[in-house]
Amino acid sequence: MQISPHFNKIVESLMVEGKFGVCNGITRVNDVKSGSSTLRKSPSGDRFKIYIPYAGQTITWEVILDNSCPEEPPDFIFEDSDFCPNVADIKSLVNWDIGDPHCLTKVIRELLEHYKTFHERLLEAHSRLQFEYSSLLDQTELSRDLIEVYSERTEKKIGPINFLIKLPVDFSDIPPYLTKDNPGENSAVLLILFPSPDSSRVTPQLYLSPRVEHAFGGSGNLRIPAFPSGGCLLDYVPDVYKLLQNKVEKTVQIYERRKELMAAFLSHFGRSVLEFDADGFFDISFLFEWNDFFFILYIELAPSFPQEAPVLTFQSIYHESKEKPYSEVHDKYPYSPRWSGPEMATRIKTYILDNIQAFQKQSVMSGSL
Amino acid sequence: MEAENESGSDQVIQENYSRLVSRVIHEYDIIDVEPGARSEESANEDVKSRDSSQDDVTLPRVNCPEKIIICLDMSSEMDKVSFRSRSGDKWTPMKLVRRALSFFLHSKQRLNRNHQFALVHLFDKASWVKDFTGNVRSIISALDDMSDTVELQSFNATSLFDLIHQCVPLPELEGDTTILPPPYIVRMLFIYGRSNGLIEFRNKESFRQLDSSPYFFFDAMYVHEPQSPENRCEEIFDRLCDLDEKGMSYIFEAARNPTRLYDQMAKLLAHPLQRPLQSEIAYRLHNIADLTDT
C-alpha cells in the first residue's frame, strides 16, 4: 500500500531528516495501511508504523492520519501502553500544520523527548539504577543528550534495563575512509545492559561507527574490560572513554608513522613502484634492477609498526622454487623504531644493496629457469 | 652478432657463481635496434620522483582490485623457436610467455588477493577461454592445456574489442572520481607474437567506448623475430603504440633475449593507477658508475 499523496512530503521528511537520539539512527516507515474501508484506485495509505532506534532497542509507534481530513493532526499508538503523554504538552501537535513538510518530524522529535523523560522517571523507583543514572550526569562530563535509558517491563518485574551512552571521544584525526557509501559521523557508543535493577551481571557492548572501526583495523580489534562485579557506571564509563581516547591517539600516531615511511619510499623509489596500500599504508612493492638483474621487493608493515621492523621479501622473476617464484623473507636486520621515515628508507635501501648479490646467487642456485 | 657479456670483469672474480649466472641471466645479444623504443630508463635517484601535477590523470592513486584480461596470440609463430640464451638453450615465445605469465599471476596475487584474471585466445578473431577468476592455478592450467596454435595472418582487433566491450562491464563513474576509488579497473594484457601479421583495426567503435572510461587500460607485450627488412615488426609495434591514445599504457617488446621478456613482463605488474608513465619508469637501484667506485 502506498502513502496517500497528502502525506508524502511529511513522511519523506521524516525518513530523510528523522535522525533522532544518541545514535542519530534513521527512522524507518513500514506497514502502510488505509483507514478507509472502501477500495480506492489511488494510493490512500494514511496509517503506518515507524521504527525508531532508541537506547539499543527499536521502538514501534503507529501513526494514524486521516486521508479524508488531512489537516487533522495524527493519533498515535505506542507499543508501551504506560506511555501516555498529554497532547496539550506536545506543542508541535497542538500547532500541527500539514503545509509544513517537517511537521511530522517535529512531533516525533518532541514525543521522543517525552518518551526519554518517561524512561528516566521509571528509574526513580530503583535506587541503584537511579544512582547509576544521576551519578553519570552529575559527576562525569556526560550530558543528558548523550545518554538514553530504557526499561523493559512486564507485570511482575522490570528488566533488562538498557543504558546507551555516547562517548565524547575526539575522533577528528582519524584517518580517512574512502568509500562511496557515506561512512557517516564518527562515534563510539556504549550499550550497558542490567538484567534487573540489582543484578551484578552487567554486560557492556561497544559499538563503533564504520570509519572508526576501519581505523582500528576491524571490529575485533578493541577489547573493553568486563564490567567489574560490584562496580558502577561512574567508574566504568570513564575508564572505557579513556581506553578509547588512548586507542585513538595511538592509532593516529602509528598511522602517521606508516604514512611517513611510505612517503619516504615513494620519494626514493616512486618510479619503480608496482603497488602500494593507499588506504592504511601497510605495504608497498617495487621492481628493482641491479646489474641487469631484475627482482621484486615487497615491504610489509605489521600493525605493531614502528615497534616491529618492516618485513622485506625479495622475489625472483626468473627462478622458481616449489612451483612458486623463489623468494626470501628478511625480517631481522639493523633497525630502530626511533628512526624517522626517511632514515628508515635510506637504511633499508642500503640493506637491500648489501644483500642483493647474495639473493641473486641463491635464486640462481635454488631455482630452476 | 652477439655482443660480449657486459659483466665480464665480475665473472673473473667469482667463478663458480658467475658461470651459473652467465648461463642464465646475462644474456644480451644485442644491439638490435629496438623498434620504436618507448622508454628511457635512468637511475632512480637521478630524477625527481613523479610529480602528480604533471599528470593529466585525475584518478586517485589507489590500489583497487584489477580485472586483467590476458589476450594471448595463438599464431603458430608463437611456437617457433626464436629466443636463445648465450649458452645455447632455445625457447619458443609461447613457452617463455607461459612461464612469465605464471610468475606474473603469482606475483600479482601476492600484491593483492582481490585481483582477477581472464584469458582470451587470439586466432584471426578473439575468443574467450576463461572468465574472471582469482584462482591463479586455474588460469595456469588453462595455459598449460591450450589448444594448438594455428598458422595465421593478420589479426582482427575489432573482434577483440567487440568481445571485451560486450562481456566486461566497466564501473560507472560515481561521486568525486578524483577521490573515490572505483570498485575495480579493467586492464587488457595484449600479448602478440606475429612478425608479419598486421593488426587490422577497421571499426574502432568498441575500442572508443572502452577507452573513454578512465577505468580501462590497455597494455601490450610484443614478442617477435629480430627486426629486419624481411618482416614488419616495426610497423606492427607502431600500430600497437597507436592504441595508447590516453598515454597511460605500457607497451613493451622483446626479441631473441629471454631475460628481457621476463623483465618486461615483470614491469607489467605495476598497477595502472599507481605506476609512473612508461616514459618515467626507472628501476635501476644503482648507477654502474657508482659500482665501479666500490
mmCIF file of N, CA, C and O in Angstrom, chain A residues 255-299:
data_model
loop_
_atom_site.group_PDB
_atom_site.id
_atom_site.type_symbol
_atom_site.label_atom_id
_atom_site.label_comp_id
_atom_site.label_asym_id
_atom_site.label_seq_id
_atom_site.Cartn_x
_atom_site.Cartn_y
_atom_site.Cartn_z
ATOM 1 N N TYR A 255 49.564 5.393 12.425
ATOM 2 C CA TYR A 255 49.151 5.640 11.039
ATOM 3 C C TYR A 255 50.074 6.681 10.403
ATOM 4 O O TYR A 255 50.532 6.520 9.270
ATOM 5 N N GLU A 256 50.342 7.739 11.148
ATOM 6 C CA GLU A 256 51.218 8.792 10.628
ATOM 7 C C GLU A 256 52.624 8.267 10.360
ATOM 8 O O GLU A 256 53.274 8.666 9.396
ATOM 9 N N ARG A 257 53.093 7.345 11.211
ATOM 10 C CA ARG A 257 54.432 6.778 11.002
ATOM 11 C C ARG A 257 54.459 5.954 9.718
ATOM 12 O O ARG A 257 55.418 5.986 8.954
ATOM 13 N N ARG A 258 53.422 5.155 9.496
ATOM 14 C CA ARG A 258 53.373 4.343 8.275
ATOM 15 C C ARG A 258 53.330 5.253 7.058
ATOM 16 O O ARG A 258 54.032 5.025 6.063
ATOM 17 N N LYS A 259 52.532 6.270 7.164
ATOM 18 C CA LYS A 259 52.399 7.196 6.041
ATOM 19 C C LYS A 259 53.734 7.875 5.740
ATOM 20 O O LYS A 259 54.131 8.020 4.584
ATOM 21 N N GLU A 260 54.427 8.218 6.803
ATOM 22 C CA GLU A 260 55.720 8.881 6.640
ATOM 23 C C GLU A 260 56.733 7.958 5.957
ATOM 24 O O GLU A 260 57.486 8.368 5.075
ATOM 25 N N LEU A 261 56.730 6.696 6.374
ATOM 26 C CA LEU A 261 57.670 5.748 5.776
ATOM 27 C C LEU A 261 57.322 5.499 4.311
ATOM 28 O O LEU A 261 58.186 5.468 3.431
ATOM 29 N N MET A 262 56.041 5.371 4.041
ATOM 30 C CA MET A 262 55.576 5.159 2.676
ATOM 31 C C MET A 262 55.988 6.330 1.799
ATOM 32 O O MET A 262 56.463 6.153 0.676
ATOM 33 N N ALA A 263 55.830 7.548 2.306
ATOM 34 C CA ALA A 263 56.201 8.733 1.528
ATOM 35 C C ALA A 263 57.698 8.727 1.255
ATOM 36 O O ALA A 263 58.145 9.079 0.155
ATOM 37 N N ALA A 264 58.475 8.300 2.248
ATOM 38 C CA ALA A 264 59.934 8.251 2.055
ATOM 39 C C ALA A 264 60.295 7.231 0.981
ATOM 40 O O ALA A 264 61.121 7.493 0.106
ATOM 41 N N PHE A 265 59.650 6.067 1.007
ATOM 42 C CA PHE A 265 59.930 5.058 -0.012
ATOM 43 C C PHE A 265 59.539 5.569 -1.392
ATOM 44 O O PHE A 265 60.247 5.381 -2.373
ATOM 45 N N LEU A 266 58.390 6.213 -1.458
ATOM 46 C CA LEU A 266 57.936 6.707 -2.761
ATOM 47 C C LEU A 266 58.857 7.795 -3.280
ATOM 48 O O LEU A 266 59.086 7.910 -4.481
ATOM 49 N N SER A 267 59.406 8.569 -2.367
ATOM 50 C CA SER A 267 60.272 9.642 -2.856
ATOM 51 C C SER A 267 61.616 9.078 -3.333
ATOM 52 O O SER A 267 62.210 9.590 -4.267
ATOM 53 N N HIS A 268 62.060 7.967 -2.732
ATOM 54 C CA HIS A 268 63.279 7.316 -3.219
ATOM 55 C C HIS A 268 63.022 6.527 -4.499
ATOM 56 O O HIS A 268 63.830 6.532 -5.410
ATOM 57 N N PHE A 269 61.911 5.772 -4.489
ATOM 58 C CA PHE A 269 61.735 4.723 -5.490
ATOM 59 C C PHE A 269 60.425 4.826 -6.256
ATOM 60 O O PHE A 269 59.986 3.842 -6.845
ATOM 61 N N GLY A 270 59.804 5.994 -6.248
ATOM 62 C CA GLY A 270 58.475 6.096 -6.839
ATOM 63 C C GLY A 270 58.404 5.629 -8.282
ATOM 64 O O GLY A 270 57.371 5.164 -8.740
ATOM 65 N N ARG A 271 59.526 5.729 -8.983
ATOM 66 C CA ARG A 271 59.491 5.387 -10.401
ATOM 67 C C ARG A 271 59.611 3.901 -10.659
ATOM 68 O O ARG A 271 59.619 3.468 -11.809
ATOM 69 N N SER A 272 59.731 3.129 -9.620
ATOM 70 C CA SER A 272 59.712 1.683 -9.848
ATOM 71 C C SER A 272 58.647 0.987 -9.007
ATOM 72 O O SER A 272 58.692 -0.210 -8.805
ATOM 73 N N VAL A 273 57.642 1.755 -8.590
ATOM 74 C CA VAL A 273 56.619 1.160 -7.739
ATOM 75 C C VAL A 273 55.714 0.221 -8.534
ATOM 76 O O VAL A 273 55.408 0.459 -9.708
ATOM 77 N N LEU A 274 55.323 -0.883 -7.904
ATOM 78 C CA LEU A 274 54.373 -1.806 -8.512
ATOM 79 C C LEU A 274 52.981 -1.531 -7.941
ATOM 80 O O LEU A 274 52.049 -1.236 -8.667
ATOM 81 N N GLU A 275 52.856 -1.656 -6.631
ATOM 82 C CA GLU A 275 51.595 -1.323 -5.961
ATOM 83 C C GLU A 275 51.897 -0.875 -4.543
ATOM 84 O O GLU A 275 52.931 -1.228 -3.990
ATOM 85 N N PHE A 276 50.979 -0.109 -3.971
ATOM 86 C CA PHE A 276 51.103 0.175 -2.539
ATOM 87 C C PHE A 276 49.716 0.371 -1.943
ATOM 88 O O PHE A 276 48.769 0.723 -2.642
ATOM 89 N N ASP A 277 49.637 0.111 -0.660
ATOM 90 C CA ASP A 277 48.384 0.235 0.064
ATOM 91 C C ASP A 277 48.124 1.713 0.324
ATOM 92 O O ASP A 277 48.742 2.330 1.185
ATOM 93 N N ALA A 278 47.181 2.265 -0.443
ATOM 94 C CA ALA A 278 46.933 3.704 -0.344
ATOM 95 C C ALA A 278 45.911 4.024 0.739
ATOM 96 O O ALA A 278 45.570 5.175 0.953
ATOM 97 N N ASP A 279 45.434 3.004 1.428
ATOM 98 C CA ASP A 279 44.412 3.213 2.443
ATOM 99 C C ASP A 279 45.058 3.273 3.829
ATOM 100 O O ASP A 279 45.014 4.281 4.503
ATOM 101 N N GLY A 280 45.697 2.189 4.222
ATOM 102 C CA GLY A 280 46.316 2.129 5.542
ATOM 103 C C GLY A 280 47.828 2.240 5.509
ATOM 104 O O GLY A 280 48.477 2.305 6.541
ATOM 105 N N PHE A 281 48.410 2.253 4.276
ATOM 106 C CA PHE A 281 49.873 2.321 4.103
ATOM 107 C C PHE A 281 50.587 1.152 4.764
ATOM 108 O O PHE A 281 51.661 1.316 5.342
ATOM 109 N N PHE A 282 50.019 -0.021 4.667
ATOM 110 C CA PHE A 282 50.639 -1.195 5.284
ATOM 111 C C PHE A 282 51.641 -1.912 4.389
ATOM 112 O O PHE A 282 52.415 -2.724 4.873
ATOM 113 N N ASP A 283 51.596 -1.686 3.091
ATOM 114 C CA ASP A 283 52.572 -2.379 2.250
ATOM 115 C C ASP A 283 52.852 -1.620 0.966
ATOM 116 O O ASP A 283 52.052 -0.809 0.506
ATOM 117 N N ILE A 284 54.025 -1.914 0.422
ATOM 118 C CA ILE A 284 54.438 -1.297 -0.837
ATOM 119 C C ILE A 284 55.401 -2.244 -1.524
ATOM 120 O O ILE A 284 56.163 -2.943 -0.843
ATOM 121 N N SER A 285 55.349 -2.321 -2.848
ATOM 122 C CA SER A 285 56.282 -3.207 -3.553
ATOM 123 C C SER A 285 56.890 -2.515 -4.761
ATOM 124 O O SER A 285 56.267 -1.663 -5.377
ATOM 125 N N PHE A 286 58.109 -2.934 -5.063
ATOM 126 C CA PHE A 286 58.878 -2.328 -6.142
ATOM 127 C C PHE A 286 59.482 -3.383 -7.046
ATOM 128 O O PHE A 286 59.728 -4.504 -6.635
ATOM 129 N N LEU A 287 59.759 -2.975 -8.283
ATOM 130 C CA LEU A 287 60.569 -3.784 -9.186
ATOM 131 C C LEU A 287 61.914 -3.073 -9.284
ATOM 132 O O LEU A 287 61.964 -1.896 -9.650
ATOM 133 N N PHE A 288 62.980 -3.759 -8.928
ATOM 134 C CA PHE A 288 64.305 -3.147 -8.965
ATOM 135 C C PHE A 288 65.198 -3.848 -9.959
ATOM 136 O O PHE A 288 65.025 -5.031 -10.247
ATOM 137 N N GLU A 289 66.169 -3.119 -10.443
ATOM 138 C CA GLU A 289 67.166 -3.721 -11.320
ATOM 139 C C GLU A 289 68.543 -3.437 -10.753
ATOM 140 O O GLU A 289 68.850 -2.312 -10.359
ATOM 141 N N TRP A 290 69.327 -4.463 -10.660
ATOM 142 C CA TRP A 290 70.696 -4.288 -10.187
ATOM 143 C C TRP A 290 71.596 -5.081 -11.112
ATOM 144 O O TRP A 290 71.476 -6.291 -11.203
ATOM 145 N N ASN A 291 72.465 -4.378 -11.817
ATOM 146 C CA ASN A 291 73.351 -5.096 -12.744
ATOM 147 C C ASN A 291 72.590 -5.962 -13.733
ATOM 148 O O ASN A 291 72.948 -7.120 -13.953
ATOM 149 N N ASP A 292 71.572 -5.421 -14.296
ATOM 150 C CA ASP A 292 70.715 -6.118 -15.263
ATOM 151 C C ASP A 292 69.908 -7.253 -14.654
ATOM 152 O O ASP A 292 69.249 -7.988 -15.373
ATOM 153 N N PHE A 293 69.983 -7.399 -13.357
ATOM 154 C CA PHE A 293 69.204 -8.419 -12.682
ATOM 155 C C PHE A 293 67.974 -7.747 -12.072
ATOM 156 O O PHE A 293 68.086 -6.883 -11.207
ATOM 157 N N PHE A 294 66.808 -8.142 -12.554
ATOM 158 C CA PHE A 294 65.571 -7.560 -12.019
ATOM 159 C C PHE A 294 65.035 -8.436 -10.891
ATOM 160 O O PHE A 294 65.132 -9.671 -10.948
ATOM 161 N N PHE A 295 64.432 -7.810 -9.886
ATOM 162 C CA PHE A 295 63.778 -8.571 -8.826
ATOM 163 C C PHE A 295 62.695 -7.705 -8.199
ATOM 164 O O PHE A 295 62.668 -6.482 -8.379
ATOM 165 N N ILE A 296 61.796 -8.386 -7.491
ATOM 166 C CA ILE A 296 60.705 -7.668 -6.825
ATOM 167 C C ILE A 296 61.018 -7.572 -5.339
ATOM 168 O O ILE A 296 61.535 -8.520 -4.741
ATOM 169 N N LEU A 297 60.695 -6.436 -4.760
ATOM 170 C CA LEU A 297 60.819 -6.299 -3.311
ATOM 171 C C LEU A 297 59.458 -5.943 -2.725
ATOM 172 O O LEU A 297 58.836 -4.948 -3.120
ATOM 173 N N TYR A 298 58.983 -6.780 -1.799
ATOM 174 C CA TYR A 298 57.746 -6.464 -1.073
ATOM 175 C C TYR A 298 58.147 -5.929 0.298
ATOM 176 O O TYR A 298 58.964 -6.534 0.980
ATOM 177 N N ILE A 299 57.530 -4.829 0.701
ATOM 178 C CA ILE A 299 57.795 -4.288 2.041
ATOM 179 C C ILE A 299 56.465 -4.267 2.779
ATOM 180 O O ILE A 299 55.507 -3.634 2.319
#
